[in-house]
mmCIF file of C-alpha atoms in Angstrom:
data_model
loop_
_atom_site.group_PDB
_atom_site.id
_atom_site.type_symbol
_atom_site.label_atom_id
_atom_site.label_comp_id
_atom_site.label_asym_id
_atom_site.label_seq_id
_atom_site.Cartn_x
_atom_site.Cartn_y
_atom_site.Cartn_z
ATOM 1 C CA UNK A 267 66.486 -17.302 -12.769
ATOM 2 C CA UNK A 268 67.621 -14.199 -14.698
ATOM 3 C CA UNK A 269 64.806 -11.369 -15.215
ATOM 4 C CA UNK A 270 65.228 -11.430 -18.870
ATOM 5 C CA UNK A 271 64.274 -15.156 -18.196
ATOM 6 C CA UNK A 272 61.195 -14.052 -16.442
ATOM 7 C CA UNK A 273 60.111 -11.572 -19.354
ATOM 8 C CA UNK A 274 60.758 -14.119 -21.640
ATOM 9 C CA UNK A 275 57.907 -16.125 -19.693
ATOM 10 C CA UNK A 276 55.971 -13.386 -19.174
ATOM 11 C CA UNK A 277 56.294 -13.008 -22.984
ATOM 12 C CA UNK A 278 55.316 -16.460 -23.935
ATOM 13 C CA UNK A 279 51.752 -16.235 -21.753
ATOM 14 C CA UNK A 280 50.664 -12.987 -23.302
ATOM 15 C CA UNK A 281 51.977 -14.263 -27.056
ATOM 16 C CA UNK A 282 49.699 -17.712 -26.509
ATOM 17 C CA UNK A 283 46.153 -17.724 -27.408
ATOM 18 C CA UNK A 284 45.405 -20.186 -24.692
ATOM 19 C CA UNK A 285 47.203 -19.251 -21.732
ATOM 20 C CA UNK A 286 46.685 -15.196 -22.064
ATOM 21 C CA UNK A 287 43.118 -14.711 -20.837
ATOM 22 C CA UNK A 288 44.719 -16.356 -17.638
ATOM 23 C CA UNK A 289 47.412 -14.493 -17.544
ATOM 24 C CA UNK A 290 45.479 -11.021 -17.995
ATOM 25 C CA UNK A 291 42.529 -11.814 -15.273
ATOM 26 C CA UNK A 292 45.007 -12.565 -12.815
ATOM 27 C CA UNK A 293 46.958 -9.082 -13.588
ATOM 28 C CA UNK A 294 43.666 -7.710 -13.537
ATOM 29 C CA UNK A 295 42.996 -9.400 -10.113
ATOM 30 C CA UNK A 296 46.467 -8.121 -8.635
ATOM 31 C CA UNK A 297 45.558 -4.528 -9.773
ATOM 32 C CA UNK A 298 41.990 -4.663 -7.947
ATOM 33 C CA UNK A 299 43.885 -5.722 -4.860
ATOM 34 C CA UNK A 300 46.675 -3.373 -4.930
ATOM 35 C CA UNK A 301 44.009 -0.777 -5.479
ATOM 36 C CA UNK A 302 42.382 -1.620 -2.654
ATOM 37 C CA UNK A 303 45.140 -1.251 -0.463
ATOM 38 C CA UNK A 304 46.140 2.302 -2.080
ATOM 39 C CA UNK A 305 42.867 3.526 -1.270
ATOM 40 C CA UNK A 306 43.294 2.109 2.525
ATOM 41 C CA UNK A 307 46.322 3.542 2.560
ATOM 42 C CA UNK A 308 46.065 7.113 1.842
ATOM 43 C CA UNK A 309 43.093 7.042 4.554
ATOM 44 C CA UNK A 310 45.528 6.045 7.480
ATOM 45 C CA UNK A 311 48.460 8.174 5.729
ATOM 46 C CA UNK A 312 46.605 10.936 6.380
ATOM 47 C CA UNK A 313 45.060 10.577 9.146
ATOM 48 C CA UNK A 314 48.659 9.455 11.005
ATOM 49 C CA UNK A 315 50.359 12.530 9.381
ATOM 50 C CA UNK A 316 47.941 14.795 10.868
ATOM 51 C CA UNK A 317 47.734 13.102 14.283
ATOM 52 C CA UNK A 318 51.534 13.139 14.333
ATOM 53 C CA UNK A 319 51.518 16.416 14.195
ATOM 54 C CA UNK A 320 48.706 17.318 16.918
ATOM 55 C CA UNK A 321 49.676 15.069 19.260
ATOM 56 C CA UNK A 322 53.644 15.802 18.684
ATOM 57 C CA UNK A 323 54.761 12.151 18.374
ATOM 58 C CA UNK A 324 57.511 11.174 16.754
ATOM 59 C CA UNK A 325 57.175 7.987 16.033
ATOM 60 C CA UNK A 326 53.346 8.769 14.681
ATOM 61 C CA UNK A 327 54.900 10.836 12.181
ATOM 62 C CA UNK A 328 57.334 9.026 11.361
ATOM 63 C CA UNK A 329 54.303 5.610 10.589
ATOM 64 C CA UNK A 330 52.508 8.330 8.658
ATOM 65 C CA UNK A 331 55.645 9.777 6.599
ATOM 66 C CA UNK A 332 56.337 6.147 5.887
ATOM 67 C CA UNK A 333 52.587 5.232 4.675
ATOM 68 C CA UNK A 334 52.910 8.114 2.151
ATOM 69 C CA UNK A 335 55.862 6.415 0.302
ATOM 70 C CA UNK A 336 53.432 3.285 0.792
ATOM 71 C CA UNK A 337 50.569 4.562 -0.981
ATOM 72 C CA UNK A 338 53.286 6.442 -3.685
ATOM 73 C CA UNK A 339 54.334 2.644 -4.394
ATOM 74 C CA UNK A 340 51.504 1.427 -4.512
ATOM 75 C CA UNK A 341 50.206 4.108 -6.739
ATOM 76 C CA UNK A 342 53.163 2.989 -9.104
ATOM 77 C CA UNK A 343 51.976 -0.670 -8.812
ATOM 78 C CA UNK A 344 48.826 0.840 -9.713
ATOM 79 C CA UNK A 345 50.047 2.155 -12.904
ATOM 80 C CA UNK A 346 52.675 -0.753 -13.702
ATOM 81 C CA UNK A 347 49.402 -2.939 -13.795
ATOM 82 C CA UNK A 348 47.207 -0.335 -15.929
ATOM 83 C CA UNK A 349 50.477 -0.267 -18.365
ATOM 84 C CA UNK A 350 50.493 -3.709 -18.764
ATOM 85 C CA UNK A 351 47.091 -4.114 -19.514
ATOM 86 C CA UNK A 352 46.524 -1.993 -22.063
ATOM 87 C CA UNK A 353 49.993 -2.988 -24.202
ATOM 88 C CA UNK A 354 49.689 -6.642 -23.009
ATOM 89 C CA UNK A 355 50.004 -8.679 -26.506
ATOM 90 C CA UNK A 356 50.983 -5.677 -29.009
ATOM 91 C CA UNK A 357 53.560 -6.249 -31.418
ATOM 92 C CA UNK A 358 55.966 -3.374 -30.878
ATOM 93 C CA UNK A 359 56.175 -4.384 -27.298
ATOM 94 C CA UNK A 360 57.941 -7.448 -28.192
ATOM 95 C CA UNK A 361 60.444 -7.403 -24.703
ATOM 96 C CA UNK A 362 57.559 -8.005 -22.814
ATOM 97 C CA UNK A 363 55.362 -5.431 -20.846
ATOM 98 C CA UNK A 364 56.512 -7.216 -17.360
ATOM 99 C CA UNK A 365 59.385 -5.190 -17.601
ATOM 100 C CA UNK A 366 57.353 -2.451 -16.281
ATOM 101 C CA UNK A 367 56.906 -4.218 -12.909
ATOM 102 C CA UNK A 368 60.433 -4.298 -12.423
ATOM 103 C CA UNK A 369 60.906 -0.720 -13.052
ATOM 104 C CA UNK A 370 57.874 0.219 -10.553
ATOM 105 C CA UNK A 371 59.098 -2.293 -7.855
ATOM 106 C CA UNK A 372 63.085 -0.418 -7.862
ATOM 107 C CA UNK A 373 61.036 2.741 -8.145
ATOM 108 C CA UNK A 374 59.396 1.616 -4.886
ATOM 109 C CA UNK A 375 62.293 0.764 -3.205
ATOM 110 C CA UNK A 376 63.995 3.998 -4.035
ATOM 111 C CA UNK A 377 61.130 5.771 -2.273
ATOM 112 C CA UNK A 378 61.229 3.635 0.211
ATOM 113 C CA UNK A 379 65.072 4.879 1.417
ATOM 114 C CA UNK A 380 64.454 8.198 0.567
ATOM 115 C CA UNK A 381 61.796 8.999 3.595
ATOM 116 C CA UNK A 382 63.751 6.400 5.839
ATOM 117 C CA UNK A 383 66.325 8.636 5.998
ATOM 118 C CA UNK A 384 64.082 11.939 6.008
ATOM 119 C CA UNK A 385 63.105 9.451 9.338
ATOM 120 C CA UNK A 386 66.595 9.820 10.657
ATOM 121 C CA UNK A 387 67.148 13.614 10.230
ATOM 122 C CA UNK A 388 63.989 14.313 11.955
ATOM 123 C CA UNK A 389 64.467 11.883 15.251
ATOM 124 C CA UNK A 390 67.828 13.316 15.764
ATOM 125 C CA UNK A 391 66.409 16.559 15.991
ATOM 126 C CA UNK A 392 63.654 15.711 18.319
ATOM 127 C CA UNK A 393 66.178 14.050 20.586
ATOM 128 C CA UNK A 394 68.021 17.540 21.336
ATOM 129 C CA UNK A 395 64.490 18.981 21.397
ATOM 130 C CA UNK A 396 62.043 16.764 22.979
ATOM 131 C CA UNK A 397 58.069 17.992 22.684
ATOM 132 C CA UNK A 398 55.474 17.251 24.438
ATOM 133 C CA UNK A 399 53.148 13.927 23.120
ATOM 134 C CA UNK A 400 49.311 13.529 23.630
ATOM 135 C CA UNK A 401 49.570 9.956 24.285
ATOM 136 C CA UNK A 402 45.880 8.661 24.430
ATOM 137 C CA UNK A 403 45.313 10.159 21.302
ATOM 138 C CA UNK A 404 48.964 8.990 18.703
ATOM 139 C CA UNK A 405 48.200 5.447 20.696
ATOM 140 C CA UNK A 406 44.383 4.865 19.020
ATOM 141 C CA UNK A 407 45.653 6.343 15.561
ATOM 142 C CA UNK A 408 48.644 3.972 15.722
ATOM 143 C CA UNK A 409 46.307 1.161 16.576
ATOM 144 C CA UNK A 410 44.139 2.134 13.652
ATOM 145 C CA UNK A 411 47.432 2.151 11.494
ATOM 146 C CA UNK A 412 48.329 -0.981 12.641
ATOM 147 C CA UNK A 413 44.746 -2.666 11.497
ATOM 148 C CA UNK A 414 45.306 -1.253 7.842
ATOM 149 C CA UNK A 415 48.642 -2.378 7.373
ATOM 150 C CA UNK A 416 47.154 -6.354 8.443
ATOM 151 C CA UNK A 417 44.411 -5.727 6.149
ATOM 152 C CA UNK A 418 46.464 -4.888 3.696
ATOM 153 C CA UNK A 419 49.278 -7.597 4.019
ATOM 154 C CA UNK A 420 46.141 -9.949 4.400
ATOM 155 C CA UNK A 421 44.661 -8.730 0.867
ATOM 156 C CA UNK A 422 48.087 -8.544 -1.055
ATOM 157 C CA UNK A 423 49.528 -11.429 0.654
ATOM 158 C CA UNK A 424 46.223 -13.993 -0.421
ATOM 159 C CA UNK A 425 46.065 -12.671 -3.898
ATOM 160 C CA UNK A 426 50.504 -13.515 -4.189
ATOM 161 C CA UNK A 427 49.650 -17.006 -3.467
ATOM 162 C CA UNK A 428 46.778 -17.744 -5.567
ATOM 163 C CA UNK A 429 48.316 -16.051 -8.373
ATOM 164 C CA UNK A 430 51.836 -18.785 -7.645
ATOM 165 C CA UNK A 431 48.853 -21.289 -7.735
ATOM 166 C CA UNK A 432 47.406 -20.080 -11.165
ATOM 167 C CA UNK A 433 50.765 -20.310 -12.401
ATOM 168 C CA UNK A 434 51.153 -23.804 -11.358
ATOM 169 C CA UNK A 435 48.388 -24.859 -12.764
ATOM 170 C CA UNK A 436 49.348 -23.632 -16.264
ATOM 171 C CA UNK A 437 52.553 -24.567 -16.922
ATOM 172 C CA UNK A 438 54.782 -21.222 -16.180
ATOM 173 C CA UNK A 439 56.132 -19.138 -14.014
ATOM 174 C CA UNK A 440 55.045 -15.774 -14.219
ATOM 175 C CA UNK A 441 53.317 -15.864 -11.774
ATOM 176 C CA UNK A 442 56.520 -15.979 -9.625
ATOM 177 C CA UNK A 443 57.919 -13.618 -11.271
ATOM 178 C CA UNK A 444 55.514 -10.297 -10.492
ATOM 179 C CA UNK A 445 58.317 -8.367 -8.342
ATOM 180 C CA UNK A 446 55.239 -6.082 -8.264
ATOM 181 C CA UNK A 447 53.302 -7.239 -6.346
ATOM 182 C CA UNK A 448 55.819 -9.074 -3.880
ATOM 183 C CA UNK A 449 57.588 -5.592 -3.634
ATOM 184 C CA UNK A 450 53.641 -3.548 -2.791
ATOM 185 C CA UNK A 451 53.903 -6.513 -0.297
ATOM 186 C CA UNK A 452 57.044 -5.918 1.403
ATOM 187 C CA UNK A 453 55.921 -2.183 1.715
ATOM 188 C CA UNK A 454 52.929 -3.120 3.719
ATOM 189 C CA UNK A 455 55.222 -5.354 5.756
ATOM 190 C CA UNK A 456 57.493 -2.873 6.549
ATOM 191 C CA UNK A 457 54.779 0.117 7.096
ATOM 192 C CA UNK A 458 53.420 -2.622 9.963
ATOM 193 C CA UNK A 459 56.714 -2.705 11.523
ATOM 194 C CA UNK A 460 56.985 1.080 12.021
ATOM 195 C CA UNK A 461 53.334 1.153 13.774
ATOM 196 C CA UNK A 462 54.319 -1.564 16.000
ATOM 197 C CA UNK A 463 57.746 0.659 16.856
ATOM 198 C CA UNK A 464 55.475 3.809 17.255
ATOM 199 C CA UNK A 465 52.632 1.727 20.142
ATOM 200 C CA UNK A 466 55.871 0.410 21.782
ATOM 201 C CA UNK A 467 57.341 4.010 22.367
ATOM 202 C CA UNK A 468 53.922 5.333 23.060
ATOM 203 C CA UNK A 469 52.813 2.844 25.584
ATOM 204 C CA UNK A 470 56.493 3.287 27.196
ATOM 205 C CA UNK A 471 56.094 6.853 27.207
ATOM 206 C CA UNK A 472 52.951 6.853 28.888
ATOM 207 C CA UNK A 473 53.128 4.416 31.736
ATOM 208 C CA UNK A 474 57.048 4.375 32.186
ATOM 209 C CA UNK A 475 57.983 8.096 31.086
ATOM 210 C CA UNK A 476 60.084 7.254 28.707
ATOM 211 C CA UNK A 477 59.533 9.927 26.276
ATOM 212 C CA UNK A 478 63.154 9.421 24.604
ATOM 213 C CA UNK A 479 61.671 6.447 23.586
ATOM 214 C CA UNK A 480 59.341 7.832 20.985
ATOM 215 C CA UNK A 481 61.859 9.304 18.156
ATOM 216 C CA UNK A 482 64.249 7.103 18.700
ATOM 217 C CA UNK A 483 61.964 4.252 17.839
ATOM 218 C CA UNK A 484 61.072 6.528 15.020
ATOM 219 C CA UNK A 485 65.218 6.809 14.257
ATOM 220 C CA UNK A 486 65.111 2.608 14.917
ATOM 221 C CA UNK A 487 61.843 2.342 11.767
ATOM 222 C CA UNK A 488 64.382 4.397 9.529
ATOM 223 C CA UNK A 489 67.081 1.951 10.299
ATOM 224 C CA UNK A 490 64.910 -0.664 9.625
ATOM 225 C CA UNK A 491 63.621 -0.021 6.611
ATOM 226 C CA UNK A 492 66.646 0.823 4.702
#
């Protein structure tokens, strides 16, 4: 299905009476969830970015640099949602406001490859110049990552599939069609993915010295994600 097919869709549930109250609670519901997640987020983000930092890990960094494309995305989704909202049903917006969640789920993905090869640069360099890691300390902040990015693939993923439901239920497929949403989604996936590649190289580090291990994992999350 074409996205000016989606639109179109998208189009016909906020231009009939009876299906658009549906159609804006559950945009309001997504935006309440992705909210929750950017608030979740920027807590870890920082947190990681700092700890990467004092305790000179690599791959720690690397989770936190990644986390603060993750909460730029999903400040984006944020806005998309907020945008939508408030034009949802005007005249002069007569291609559809859903095109704004296509334009903040590319911007996403741009961000996205942007910091995974920041990633890159800085692993290489911490290859020819190894530091020194505080190991006890990047593994319980990793951990901690780790737990956010479940919670928030848990909250995005449950609201996805009872918005599909919703959809069902009334006869279109909008629903379906929030790229938003899927792509704040993917994010969190992929943010959970670089913690798991930063306890790997820090539990190797620490109990089997393999210290090379840590930005190279970080170099491995930057392949990864793009």
């Amino acid at each position: 299905m074409s996205i000016s097919s989606r639109d179109s869709k998208d189009t016909q549930a906020l231009s009939c009476p009876a299906r658009q109250p549906d159609f804006l609670l559950s945009q309001r519901q997504a935006e309440r969830a992705v909210g929750h997640v950017l608030w979740l987020s920027a807590i870890a983000m920082l947190t990681e970015i700092v700890a990467g930092h004092l305790t000179g890990s690599m791959a720690l960094l690397a989770d936190g640099w990644h986390m603060a494309t993750h909460v730029a995305a999903m400040g984006i989704s944020a806005f998309a949602y907020i945008y939508m909202r408030r034009h949802a049903g005007q005249a002069h917006y007569s291609f559809g406001p859903g095109k704004v969640s296509y334009l903040a789920a590319y911007s996403s993905s741009l961000l996205l490859a942007g910091v995974a090869l920041a990633m890159l640069c800085e692993a290489a360099l911490r290859l020819r110049a190894p530091q020194d890691i505080h190991y006890d300390e990047a593994l319980a902040v990793a951990l901690l990552g780790l737990i956010v990015n479940l919670l928030s693939a848990w909250l995005l993923h449950g609201h996805d599939h009872d918005h599909a439901h919703q959809g069902d239920a009334h006869g279109h497929t909008h629903a379906h069609a929030d790229q938003n949403l899927r792509a704040a989604y993917l994010h969190v996936v992929a943010d959970a993915l670089t913690s798991v590649a930063a306890i790997v190289a820090l539990i190797a580090g620490k109990w089997a010295g393999m210290a090379w291990l840590d930005p190279v994992m970080a170099a491995l999350g930057g392949v990864l994600i793009l």
